[in-house]
PDB file of C-alpha atoms in Angstrom:
ATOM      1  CA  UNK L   1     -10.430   7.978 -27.242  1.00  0.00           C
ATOM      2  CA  UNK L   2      -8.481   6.150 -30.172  1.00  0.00           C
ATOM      3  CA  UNK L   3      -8.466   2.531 -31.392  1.00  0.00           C
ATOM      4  CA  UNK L   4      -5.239   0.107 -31.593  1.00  0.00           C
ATOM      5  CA  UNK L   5      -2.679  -2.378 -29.841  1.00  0.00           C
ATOM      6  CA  UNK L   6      -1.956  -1.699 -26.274  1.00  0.00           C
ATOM      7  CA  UNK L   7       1.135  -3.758 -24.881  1.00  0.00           C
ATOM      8  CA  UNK L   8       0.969  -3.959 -21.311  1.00  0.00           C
ATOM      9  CA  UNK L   9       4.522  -5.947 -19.462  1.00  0.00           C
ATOM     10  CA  UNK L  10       3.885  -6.602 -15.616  1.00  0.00           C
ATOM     11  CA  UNK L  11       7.734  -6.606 -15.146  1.00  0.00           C
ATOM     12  CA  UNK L  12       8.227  -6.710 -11.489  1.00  0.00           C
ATOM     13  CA  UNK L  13       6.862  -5.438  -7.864  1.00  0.00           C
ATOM     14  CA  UNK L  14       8.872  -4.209  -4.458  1.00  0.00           C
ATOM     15  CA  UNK L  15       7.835  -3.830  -1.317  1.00  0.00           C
ATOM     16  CA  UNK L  16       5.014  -5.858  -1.670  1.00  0.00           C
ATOM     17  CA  UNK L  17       3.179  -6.249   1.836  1.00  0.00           C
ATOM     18  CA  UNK L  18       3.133  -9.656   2.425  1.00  0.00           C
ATOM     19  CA  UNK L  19      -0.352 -11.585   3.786  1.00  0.00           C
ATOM     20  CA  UNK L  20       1.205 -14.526   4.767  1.00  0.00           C
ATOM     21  CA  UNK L  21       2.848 -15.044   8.503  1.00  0.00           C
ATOM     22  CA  UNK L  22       5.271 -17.726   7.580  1.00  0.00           C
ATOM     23  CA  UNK L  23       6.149 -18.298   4.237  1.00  0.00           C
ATOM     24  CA  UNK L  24       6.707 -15.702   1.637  1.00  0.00           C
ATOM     25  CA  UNK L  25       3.644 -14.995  -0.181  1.00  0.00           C
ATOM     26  CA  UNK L  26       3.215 -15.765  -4.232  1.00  0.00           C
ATOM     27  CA  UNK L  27       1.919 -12.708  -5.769  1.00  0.00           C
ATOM     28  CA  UNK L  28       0.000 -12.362  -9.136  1.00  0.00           C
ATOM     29  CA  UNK L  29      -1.376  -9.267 -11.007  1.00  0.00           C
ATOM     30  CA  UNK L  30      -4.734  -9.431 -12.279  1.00  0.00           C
ATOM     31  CA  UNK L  31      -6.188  -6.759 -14.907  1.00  0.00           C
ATOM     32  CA  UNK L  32      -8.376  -5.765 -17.129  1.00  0.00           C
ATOM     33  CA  UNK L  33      -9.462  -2.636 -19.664  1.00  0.00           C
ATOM     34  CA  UNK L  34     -12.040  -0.476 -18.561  1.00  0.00           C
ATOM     35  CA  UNK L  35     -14.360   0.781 -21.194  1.00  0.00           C
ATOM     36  CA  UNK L  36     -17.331   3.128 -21.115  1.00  0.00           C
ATOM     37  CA  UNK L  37     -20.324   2.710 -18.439  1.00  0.00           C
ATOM     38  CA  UNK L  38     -17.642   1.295 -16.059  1.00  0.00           C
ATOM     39  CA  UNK L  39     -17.917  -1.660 -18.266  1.00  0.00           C
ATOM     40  CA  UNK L  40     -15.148  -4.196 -17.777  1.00  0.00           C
ATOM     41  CA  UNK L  41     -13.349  -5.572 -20.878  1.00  0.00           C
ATOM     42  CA  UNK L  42     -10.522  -7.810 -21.752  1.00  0.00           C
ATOM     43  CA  UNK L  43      -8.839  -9.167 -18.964  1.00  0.00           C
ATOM     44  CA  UNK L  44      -5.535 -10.626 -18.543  1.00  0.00           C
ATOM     45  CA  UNK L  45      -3.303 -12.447 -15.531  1.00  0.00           C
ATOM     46  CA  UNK L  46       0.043 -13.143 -14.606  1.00  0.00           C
ATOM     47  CA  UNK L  47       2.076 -16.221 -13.938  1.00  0.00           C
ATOM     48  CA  UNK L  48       2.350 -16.501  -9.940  1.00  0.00           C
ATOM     49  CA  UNK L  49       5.956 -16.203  -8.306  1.00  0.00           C
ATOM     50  CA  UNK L  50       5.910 -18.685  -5.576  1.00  0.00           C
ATOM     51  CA  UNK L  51       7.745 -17.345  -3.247  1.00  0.00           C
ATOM     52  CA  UNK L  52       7.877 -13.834  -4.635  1.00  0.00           C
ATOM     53  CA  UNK L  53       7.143 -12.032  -1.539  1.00  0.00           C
ATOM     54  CA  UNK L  54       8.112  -8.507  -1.701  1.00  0.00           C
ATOM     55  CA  UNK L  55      10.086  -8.741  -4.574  1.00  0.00           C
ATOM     56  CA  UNK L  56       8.206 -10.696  -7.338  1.00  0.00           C
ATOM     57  CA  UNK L  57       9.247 -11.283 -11.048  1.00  0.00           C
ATOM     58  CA  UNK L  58       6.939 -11.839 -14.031  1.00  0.00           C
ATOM     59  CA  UNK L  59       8.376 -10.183 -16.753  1.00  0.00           C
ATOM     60  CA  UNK L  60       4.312 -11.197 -18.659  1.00  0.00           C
ATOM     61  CA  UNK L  61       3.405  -9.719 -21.804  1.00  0.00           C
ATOM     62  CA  UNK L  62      -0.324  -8.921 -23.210  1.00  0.00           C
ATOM     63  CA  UNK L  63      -1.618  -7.273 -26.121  1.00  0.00           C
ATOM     64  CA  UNK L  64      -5.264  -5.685 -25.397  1.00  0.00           C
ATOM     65  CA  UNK L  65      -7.333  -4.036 -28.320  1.00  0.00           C
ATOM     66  CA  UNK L  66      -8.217  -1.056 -27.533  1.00  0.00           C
ATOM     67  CA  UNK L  67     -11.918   0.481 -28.536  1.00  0.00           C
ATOM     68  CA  UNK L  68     -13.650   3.654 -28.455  1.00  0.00           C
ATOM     69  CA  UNK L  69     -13.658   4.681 -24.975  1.00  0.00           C
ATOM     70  CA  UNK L  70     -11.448   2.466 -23.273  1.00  0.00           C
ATOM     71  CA  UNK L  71      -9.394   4.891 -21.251  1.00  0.00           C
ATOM     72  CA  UNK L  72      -8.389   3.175 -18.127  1.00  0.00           C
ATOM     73  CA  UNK L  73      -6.623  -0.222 -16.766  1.00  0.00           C
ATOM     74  CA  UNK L  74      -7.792  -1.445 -13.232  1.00  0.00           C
ATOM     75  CA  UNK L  75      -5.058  -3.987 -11.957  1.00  0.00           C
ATOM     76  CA  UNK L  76      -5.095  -6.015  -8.630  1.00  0.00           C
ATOM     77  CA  UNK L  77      -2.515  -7.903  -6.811  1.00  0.00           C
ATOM     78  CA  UNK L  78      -3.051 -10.900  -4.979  1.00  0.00           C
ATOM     79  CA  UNK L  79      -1.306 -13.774  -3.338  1.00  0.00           C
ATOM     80  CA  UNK L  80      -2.013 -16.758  -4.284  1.00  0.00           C
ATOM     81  CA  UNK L  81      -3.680 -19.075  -1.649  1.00  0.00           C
ATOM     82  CA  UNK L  82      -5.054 -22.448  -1.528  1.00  0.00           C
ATOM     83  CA  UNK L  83      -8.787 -21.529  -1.358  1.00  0.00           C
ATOM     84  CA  UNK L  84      -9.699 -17.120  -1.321  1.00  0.00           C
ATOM     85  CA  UNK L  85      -6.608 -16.159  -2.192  1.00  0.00           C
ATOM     86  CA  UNK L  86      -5.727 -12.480  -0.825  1.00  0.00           C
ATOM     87  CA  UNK L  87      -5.772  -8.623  -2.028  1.00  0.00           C
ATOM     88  CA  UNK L  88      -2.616  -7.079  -1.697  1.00  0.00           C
ATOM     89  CA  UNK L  89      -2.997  -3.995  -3.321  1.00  0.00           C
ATOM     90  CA  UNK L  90      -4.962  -1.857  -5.866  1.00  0.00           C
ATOM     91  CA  UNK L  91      -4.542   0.548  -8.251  1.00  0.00           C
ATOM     92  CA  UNK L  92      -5.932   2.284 -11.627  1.00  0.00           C
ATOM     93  CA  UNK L  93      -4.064   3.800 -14.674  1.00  0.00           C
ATOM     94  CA  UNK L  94      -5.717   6.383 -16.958  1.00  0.00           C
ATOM     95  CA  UNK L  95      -4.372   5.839 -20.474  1.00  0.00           C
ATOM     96  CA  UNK L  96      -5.028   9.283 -21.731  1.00  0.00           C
ATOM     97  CA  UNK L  97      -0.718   9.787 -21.658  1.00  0.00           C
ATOM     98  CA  UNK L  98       0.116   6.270 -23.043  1.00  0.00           C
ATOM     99  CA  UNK L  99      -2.319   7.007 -25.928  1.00  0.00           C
ATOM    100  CA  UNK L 100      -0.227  10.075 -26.400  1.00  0.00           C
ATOM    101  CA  UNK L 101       2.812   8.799 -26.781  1.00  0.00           C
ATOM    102  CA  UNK L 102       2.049   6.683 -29.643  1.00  0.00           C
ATOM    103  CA  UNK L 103       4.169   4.138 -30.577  1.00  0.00           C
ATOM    104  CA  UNK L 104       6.706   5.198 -28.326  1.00  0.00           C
ATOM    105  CA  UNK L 105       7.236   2.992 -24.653  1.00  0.00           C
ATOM    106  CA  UNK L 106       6.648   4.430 -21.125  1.00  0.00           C
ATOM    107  CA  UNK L 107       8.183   3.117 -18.193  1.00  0.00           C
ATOM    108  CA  UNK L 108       6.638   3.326 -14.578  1.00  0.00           C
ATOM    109  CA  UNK L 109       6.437   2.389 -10.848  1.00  0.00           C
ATOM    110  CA  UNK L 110       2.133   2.180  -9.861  1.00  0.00           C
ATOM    111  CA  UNK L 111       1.844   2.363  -6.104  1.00  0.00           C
ATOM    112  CA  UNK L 112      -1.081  -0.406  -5.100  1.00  0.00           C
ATOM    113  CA  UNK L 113      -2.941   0.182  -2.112  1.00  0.00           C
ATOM    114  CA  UNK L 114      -5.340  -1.833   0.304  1.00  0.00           C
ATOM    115  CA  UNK L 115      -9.171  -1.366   0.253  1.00  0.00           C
ATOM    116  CA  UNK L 116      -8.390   1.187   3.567  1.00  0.00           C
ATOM    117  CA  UNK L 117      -6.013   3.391   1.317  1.00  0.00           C
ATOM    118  CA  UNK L 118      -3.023   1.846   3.308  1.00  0.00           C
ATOM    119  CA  UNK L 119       0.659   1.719   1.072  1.00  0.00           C
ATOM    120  CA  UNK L 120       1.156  -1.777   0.087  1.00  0.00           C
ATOM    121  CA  UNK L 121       4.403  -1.700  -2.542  1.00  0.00           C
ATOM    122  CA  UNK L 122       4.327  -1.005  -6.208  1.00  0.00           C
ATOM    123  CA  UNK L 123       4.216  -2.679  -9.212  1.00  0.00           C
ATOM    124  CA  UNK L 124       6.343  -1.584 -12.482  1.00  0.00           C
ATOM    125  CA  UNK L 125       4.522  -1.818 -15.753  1.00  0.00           C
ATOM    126  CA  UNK L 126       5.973  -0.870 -19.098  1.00  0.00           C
ATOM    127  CA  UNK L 127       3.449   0.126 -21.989  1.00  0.00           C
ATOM    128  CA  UNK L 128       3.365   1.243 -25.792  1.00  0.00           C
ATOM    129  CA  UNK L 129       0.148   2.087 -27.479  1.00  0.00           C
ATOM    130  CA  UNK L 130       0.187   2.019 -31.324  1.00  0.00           C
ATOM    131  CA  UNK L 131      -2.869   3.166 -32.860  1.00  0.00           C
ATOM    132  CA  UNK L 132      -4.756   5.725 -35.241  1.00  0.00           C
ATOM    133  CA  UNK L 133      -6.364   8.806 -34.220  1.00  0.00           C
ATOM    134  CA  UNK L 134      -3.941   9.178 -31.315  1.00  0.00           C
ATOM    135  CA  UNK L 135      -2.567  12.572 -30.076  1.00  0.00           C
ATOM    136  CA  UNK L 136       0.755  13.131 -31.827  1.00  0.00           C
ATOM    137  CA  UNK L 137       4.051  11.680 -29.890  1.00  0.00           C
ATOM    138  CA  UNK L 138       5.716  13.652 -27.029  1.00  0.00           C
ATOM    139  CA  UNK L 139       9.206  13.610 -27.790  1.00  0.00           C
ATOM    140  CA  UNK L 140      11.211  11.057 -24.966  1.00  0.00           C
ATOM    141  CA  UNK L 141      13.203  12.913 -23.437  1.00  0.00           C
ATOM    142  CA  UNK L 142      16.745  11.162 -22.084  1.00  0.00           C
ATOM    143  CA  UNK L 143      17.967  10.407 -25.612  1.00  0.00           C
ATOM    144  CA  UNK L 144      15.003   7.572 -26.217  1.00  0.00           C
ATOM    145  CA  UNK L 145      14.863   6.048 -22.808  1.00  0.00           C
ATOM    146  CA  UNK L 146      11.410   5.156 -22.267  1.00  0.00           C
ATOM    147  CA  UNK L 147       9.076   8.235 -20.925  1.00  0.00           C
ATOM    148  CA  UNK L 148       6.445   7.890 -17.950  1.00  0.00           C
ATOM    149  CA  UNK L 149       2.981   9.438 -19.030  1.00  0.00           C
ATOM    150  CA  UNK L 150       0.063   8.902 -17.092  1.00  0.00           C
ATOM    151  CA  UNK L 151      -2.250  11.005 -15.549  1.00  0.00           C
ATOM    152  CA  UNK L 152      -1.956   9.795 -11.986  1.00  0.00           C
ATOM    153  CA  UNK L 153      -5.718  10.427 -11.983  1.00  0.00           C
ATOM    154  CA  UNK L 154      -7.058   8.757  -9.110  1.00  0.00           C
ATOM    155  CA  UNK L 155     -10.499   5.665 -10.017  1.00  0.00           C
ATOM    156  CA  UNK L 156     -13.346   5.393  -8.023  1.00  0.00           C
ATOM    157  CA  UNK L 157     -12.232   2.785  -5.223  1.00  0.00           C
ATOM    158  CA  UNK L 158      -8.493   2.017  -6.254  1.00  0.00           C
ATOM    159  CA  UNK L 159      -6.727   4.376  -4.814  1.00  0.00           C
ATOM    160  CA  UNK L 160      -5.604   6.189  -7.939  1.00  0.00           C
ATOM    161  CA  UNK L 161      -1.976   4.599  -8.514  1.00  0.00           C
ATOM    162  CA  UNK L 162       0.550   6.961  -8.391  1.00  0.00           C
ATOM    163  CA  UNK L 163       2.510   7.478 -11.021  1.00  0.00           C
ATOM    164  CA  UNK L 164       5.986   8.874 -12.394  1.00  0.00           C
ATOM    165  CA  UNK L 165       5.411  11.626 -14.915  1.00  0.00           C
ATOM    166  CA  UNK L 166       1.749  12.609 -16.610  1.00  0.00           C
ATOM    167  CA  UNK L 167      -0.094  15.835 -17.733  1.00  0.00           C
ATOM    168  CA  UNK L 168      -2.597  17.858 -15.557  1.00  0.00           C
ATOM    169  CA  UNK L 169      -0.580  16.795 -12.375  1.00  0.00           C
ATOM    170  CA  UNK L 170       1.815  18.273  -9.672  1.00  0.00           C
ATOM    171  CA  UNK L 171       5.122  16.839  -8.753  1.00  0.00           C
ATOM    172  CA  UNK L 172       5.961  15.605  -5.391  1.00  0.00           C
ATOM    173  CA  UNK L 173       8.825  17.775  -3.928  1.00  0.00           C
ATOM    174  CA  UNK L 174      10.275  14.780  -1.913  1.00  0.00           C
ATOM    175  CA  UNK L 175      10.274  11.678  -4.121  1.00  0.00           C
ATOM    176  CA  UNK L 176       8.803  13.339  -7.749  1.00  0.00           C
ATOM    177  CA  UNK L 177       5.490  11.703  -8.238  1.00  0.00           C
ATOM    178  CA  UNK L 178       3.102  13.003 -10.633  1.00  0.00           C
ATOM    179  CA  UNK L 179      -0.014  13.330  -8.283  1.00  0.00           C
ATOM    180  CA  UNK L 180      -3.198  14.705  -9.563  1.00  0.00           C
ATOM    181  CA  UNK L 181      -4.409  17.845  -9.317  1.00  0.00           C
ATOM    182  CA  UNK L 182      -5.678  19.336  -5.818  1.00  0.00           C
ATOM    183  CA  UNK L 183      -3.850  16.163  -4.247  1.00  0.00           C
ATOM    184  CA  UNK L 184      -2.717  17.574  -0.727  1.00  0.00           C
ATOM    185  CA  UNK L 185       0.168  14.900   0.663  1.00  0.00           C
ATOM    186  CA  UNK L 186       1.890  12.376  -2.042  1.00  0.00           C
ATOM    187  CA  UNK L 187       0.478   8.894  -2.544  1.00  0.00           C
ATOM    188  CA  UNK L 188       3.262   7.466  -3.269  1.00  0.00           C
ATOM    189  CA  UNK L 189       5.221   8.818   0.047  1.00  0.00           C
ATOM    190  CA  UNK L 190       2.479  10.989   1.876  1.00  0.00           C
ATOM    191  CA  UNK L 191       4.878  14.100   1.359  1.00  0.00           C
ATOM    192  CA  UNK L 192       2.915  17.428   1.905  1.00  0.00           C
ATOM    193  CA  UNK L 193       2.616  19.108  -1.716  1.00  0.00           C
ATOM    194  CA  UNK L 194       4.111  22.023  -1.957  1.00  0.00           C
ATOM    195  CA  UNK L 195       6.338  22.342   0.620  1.00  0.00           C
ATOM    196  CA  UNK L 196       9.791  22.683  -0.295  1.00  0.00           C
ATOM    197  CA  UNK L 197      12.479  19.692  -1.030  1.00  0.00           C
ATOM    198  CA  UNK L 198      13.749  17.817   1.606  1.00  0.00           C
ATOM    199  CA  UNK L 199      17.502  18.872   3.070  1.00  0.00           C
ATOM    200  CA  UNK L 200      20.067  16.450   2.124  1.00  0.00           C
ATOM    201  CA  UNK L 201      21.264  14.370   5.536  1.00  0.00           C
ATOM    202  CA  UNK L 202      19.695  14.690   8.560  1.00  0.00           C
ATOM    203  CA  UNK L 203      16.202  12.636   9.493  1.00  0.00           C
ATOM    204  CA  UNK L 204      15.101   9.739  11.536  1.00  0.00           C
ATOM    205  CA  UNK L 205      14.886   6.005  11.292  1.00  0.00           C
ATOM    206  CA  UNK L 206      11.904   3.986   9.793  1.00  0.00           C
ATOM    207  CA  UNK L 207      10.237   2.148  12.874  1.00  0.00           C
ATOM    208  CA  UNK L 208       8.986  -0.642  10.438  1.00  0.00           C
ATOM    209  CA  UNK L 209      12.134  -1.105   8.153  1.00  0.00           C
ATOM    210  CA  UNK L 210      14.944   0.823   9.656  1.00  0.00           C
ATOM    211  CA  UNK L 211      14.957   2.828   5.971  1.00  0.00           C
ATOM    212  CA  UNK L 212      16.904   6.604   6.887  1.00  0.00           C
ATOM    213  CA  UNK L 213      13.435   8.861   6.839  1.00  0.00           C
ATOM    214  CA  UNK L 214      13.972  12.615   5.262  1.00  0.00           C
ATOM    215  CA  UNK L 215      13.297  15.452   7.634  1.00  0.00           C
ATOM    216  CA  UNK L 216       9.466  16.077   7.863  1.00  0.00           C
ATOM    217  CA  UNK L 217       8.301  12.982   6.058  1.00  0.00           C
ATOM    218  CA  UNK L 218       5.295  11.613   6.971  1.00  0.00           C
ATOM    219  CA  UNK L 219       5.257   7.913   5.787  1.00  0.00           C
ATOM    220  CA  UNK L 220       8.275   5.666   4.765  1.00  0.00           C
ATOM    221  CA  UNK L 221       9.375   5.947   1.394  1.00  0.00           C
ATOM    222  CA  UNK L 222      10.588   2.000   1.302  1.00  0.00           C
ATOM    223  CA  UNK L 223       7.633   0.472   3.262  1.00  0.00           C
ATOM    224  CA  UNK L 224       4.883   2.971   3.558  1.00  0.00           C
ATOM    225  CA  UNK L 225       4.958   2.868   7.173  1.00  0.00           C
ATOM    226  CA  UNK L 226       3.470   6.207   9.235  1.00  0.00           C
ATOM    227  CA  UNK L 227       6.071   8.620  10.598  1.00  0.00           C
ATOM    228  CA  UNK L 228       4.844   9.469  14.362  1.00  0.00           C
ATOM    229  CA  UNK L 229       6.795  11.877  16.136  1.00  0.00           C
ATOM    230  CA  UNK L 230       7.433  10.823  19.847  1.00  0.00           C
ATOM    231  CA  UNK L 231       5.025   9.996  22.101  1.00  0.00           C
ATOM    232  CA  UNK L 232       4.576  11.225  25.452  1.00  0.00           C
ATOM    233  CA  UNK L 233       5.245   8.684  28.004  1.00  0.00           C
ATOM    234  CA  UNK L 234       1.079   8.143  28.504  1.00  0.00           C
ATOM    235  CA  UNK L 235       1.020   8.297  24.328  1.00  0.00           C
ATOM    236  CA  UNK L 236       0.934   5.554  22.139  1.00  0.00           C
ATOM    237  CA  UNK L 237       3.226   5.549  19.073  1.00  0.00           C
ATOM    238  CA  UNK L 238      -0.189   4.922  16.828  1.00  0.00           C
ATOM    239  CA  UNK L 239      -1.784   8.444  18.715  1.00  0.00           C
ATOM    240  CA  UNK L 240      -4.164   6.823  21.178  1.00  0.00           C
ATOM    241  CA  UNK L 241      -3.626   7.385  24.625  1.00  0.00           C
ATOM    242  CA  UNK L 242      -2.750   4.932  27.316  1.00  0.00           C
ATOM    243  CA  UNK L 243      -5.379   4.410  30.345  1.00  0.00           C
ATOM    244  CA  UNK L 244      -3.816   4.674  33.824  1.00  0.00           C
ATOM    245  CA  UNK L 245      -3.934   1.010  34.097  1.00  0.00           C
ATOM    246  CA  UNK L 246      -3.318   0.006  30.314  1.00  0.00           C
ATOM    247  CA  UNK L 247      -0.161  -2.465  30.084  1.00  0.00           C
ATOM    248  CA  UNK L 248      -1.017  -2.647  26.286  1.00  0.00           C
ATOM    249  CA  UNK L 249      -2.535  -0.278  23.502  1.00  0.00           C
ATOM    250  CA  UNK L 250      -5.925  -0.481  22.917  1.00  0.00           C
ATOM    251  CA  UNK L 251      -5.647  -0.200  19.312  1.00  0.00           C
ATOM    252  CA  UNK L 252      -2.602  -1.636  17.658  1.00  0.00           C
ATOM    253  CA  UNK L 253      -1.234  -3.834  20.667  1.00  0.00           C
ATOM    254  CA  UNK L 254       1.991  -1.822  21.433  1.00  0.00           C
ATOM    255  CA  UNK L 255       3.520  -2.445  24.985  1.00  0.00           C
ATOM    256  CA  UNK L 256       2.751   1.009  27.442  1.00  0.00           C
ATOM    257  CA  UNK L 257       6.277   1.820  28.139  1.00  0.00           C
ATOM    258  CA  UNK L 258       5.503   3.381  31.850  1.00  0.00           C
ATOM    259  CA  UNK L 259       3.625   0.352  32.647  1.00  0.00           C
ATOM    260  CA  UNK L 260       5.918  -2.450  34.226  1.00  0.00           C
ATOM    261  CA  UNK L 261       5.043  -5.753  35.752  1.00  0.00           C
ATOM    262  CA  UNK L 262       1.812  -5.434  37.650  1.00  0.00           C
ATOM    263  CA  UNK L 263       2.940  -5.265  41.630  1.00  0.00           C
ATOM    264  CA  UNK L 264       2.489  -8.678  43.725  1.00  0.00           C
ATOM    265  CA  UNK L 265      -0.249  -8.777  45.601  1.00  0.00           C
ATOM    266  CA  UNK L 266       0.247  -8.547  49.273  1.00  0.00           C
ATOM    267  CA  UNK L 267      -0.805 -12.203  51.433  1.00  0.00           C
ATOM    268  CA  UNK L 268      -3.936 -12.848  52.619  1.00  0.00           C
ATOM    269  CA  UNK L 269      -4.509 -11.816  56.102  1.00  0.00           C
ATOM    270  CA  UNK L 270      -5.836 -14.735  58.035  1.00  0.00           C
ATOM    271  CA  UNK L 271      -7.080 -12.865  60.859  1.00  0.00           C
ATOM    272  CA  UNK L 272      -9.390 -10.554  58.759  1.00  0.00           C
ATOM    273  CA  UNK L 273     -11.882 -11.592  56.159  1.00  0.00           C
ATOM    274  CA  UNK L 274     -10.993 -10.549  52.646  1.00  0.00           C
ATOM    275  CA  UNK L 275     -14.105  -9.145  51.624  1.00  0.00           C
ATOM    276  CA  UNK L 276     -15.325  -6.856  54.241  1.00  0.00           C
ATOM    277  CA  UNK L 277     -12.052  -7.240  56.577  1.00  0.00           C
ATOM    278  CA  UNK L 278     -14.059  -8.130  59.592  1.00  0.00           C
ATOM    279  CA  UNK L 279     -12.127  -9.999  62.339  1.00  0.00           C
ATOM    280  CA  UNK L 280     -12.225 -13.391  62.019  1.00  0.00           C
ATOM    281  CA  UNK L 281     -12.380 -16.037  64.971  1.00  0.00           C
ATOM    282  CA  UNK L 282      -9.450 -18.194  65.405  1.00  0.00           C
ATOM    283  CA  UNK L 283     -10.087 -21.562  63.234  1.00  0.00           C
ATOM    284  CA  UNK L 284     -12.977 -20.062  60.909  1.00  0.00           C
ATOM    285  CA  UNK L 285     -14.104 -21.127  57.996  1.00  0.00           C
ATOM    286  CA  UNK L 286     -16.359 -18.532  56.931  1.00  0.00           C
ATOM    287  CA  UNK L 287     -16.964 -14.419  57.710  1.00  0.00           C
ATOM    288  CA  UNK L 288     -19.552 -14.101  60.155  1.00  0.00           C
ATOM    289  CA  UNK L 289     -20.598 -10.909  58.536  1.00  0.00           C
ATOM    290  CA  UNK L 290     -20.556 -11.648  54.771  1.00  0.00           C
TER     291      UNK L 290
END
C-alpha cells in the first residue's frame, strides 16, 4: 500500500432512515482509517445537522496520513441523541482505487446499512489521495469531472458500501453500481446481477414512498423498501401467513385484510347457564350443575 495525504469531504447524505418518531433526526458521520491487524487509526467526525433528517449537509473536510497498509475507511452514521445516541447506517470503503487515482478526485454515493443488512440511505464522500509509490493515474474520463474508483469490496460486518465505479467489480444492470465480484442481487437496489436492463415505463408503486418501481425490482431504489408482489387474501404483504383468526400480522403488525370487525356476541340466555347450558330455575343465582 503507499504513503501520503488522503482528503476525505463528507459532503452530504439522502434518504437517511430516520430513528427518531417525532422530530427529524441530527445525523453525524463518524470514521476512521483502518490499518493492518484490523487495527484502527486516525479517526475523524462531523459537525451534526440538527434537523438533518434524511437529507443532511456537512460539507467537513479531513486530511488523514496514510501509512503502510492502511487500505480501508470504516464510517458510521449516527443521530445524535441526548444520552446513546443511534446507528443509522454502516459502511466500508477499500482505498485500493482512490490510491490509484493519484492526485486526481473521485466522487461517490456509499450506501450505509443497519447491523441486519437493511438499506438505510447513502452518504456522498469526495476523496483525492496524493502520495508516492502509488499506481499511476487512471485518466478521468468526462473531460476532468471527478471519477468514482473504489472497489465496492464488501468489510467484515459493514455491509460493504456500495459504490459507483471500481476495478474487480460487476455493474448493476438497473441502477449501475459497481458491486463486487460473485455479488448475486445489487446492494445498492437489490437488482438481480445479470439480468438484463430494466424496460423504460411500465412498473409499480413503492409501498413505503410512493417512488415509480422498474419492472422486476426487488427493493426501492429511493428508500430501500422490499418489493412484495401481491399477497393472497390469507398472505401478508411481509410473506407470513395470516391464522384463521388473525386480525393483525404476527410479524410486522399489518391489518389482515379478510378479517373485519370481530362479530357481536349473541345475549346471554337467562334461562340456560352459560357454561354447561343446563336449564336454569326461574330466579337462580347459580348453575345447579357447575
Amino acid at each position: 500500500m503507499p504513503t501520503g495525504q488522503l482528503e476525505v469531504t463528507v459532503v452530504e447524505g439522502k434518504n437517511l432512515k430516520d430513528t427518531d418518531f417525532f422530530t427529524k433526526s441530527d445525523p453525524y458521520v463518524l470514521m476512521w482509517i483502518m490499518g493492518p491487524n484490523n487495527k484502527k487509526g486516525e479517526k475523524f467526525r462531523t459537525k451534526t445537522h440538527k434537523s438533518g433528517g434524511k437529507t443532511p449537509k456537512w460539507g467537513d473536510r479531513k486530511t488523514f496520513n496514510i501509512k503502510e497498509g492502511d487500505g480501508m475507511i470504516y464510517l458510521e452514521v449516527f443521530d445524535d441523541d441526548i444520552g446513546k445516541d443511534d446507528l443509522i447506517g454502516k459502511a466500508a470503503i477499500n482505498l485500493t482505487g482512490v490510491f490509484n487515482m493519484n492526485g486526481q478526485p473521485t466522487d461517490n454515493w456509499i450506501v450505509v446499512n443497519n447491523n441486519s443488512g437493511r438499506y438505510c440511505g447513502e452518504v456522498r464522500f469526495v476523496l483525492r489521495f496524493t502520495g508516492h509509490g502509488a499506481a499511476p493515474a487512471a485518466r478521468v474520463r468526462g473531460g476532468g469531472a471527478p471519477t468514482p474508483a473504489y472497489s465496492g469490496a464488501p468489510a467484515p460486518g459493514y455491509g460493504g458500501g456500495a459504490a459507483h465505479g471500481g476495478g474487480g467489480s460487476s455493474s448493476c444492470p438497473s441502477c449501475r453500481t459497481q458491486c463486487a465480484p460473485g455479488t448475486k442481487y445489487c446492494t445498492s437496489c437489490g437488482t438481480k446481477m445479470g439480468a438484463p436492463p430494466p424496460a423504460a415505463g411500465g412498473g409499480s408503486t413503492c409501498m413505503g414512498c410512493q417512488a415509480r418501481l422498474e419492472p422486476g425490482a426487488k427493493f426501492c431504489t429511493s428508500c430501500g423498501t422490499k418489493v412484495v408482489a401481491a399477497a393472497p387474501s390469507n398472505m401478508c404483504s411481509c410473506g407470513n401467513p395470516f391464522g384463521p383468526s388473525d386480525r393483525f400480522c404476527t410479524v410486522c403488525g399489518t391489518k389482515n385484510p379478510g378479517q373485519g370487525a370481530p362479530a357481536a356476541a349473541p345475549p346471554p340466555d337467562p334461562t340456560h347457564c352459560s357454561k354447561c347450558h343446563t336449564p336454569l330455575a326461574p330466579g337462580a343465582k347459580f348453575c345447579t350443575s357447575c
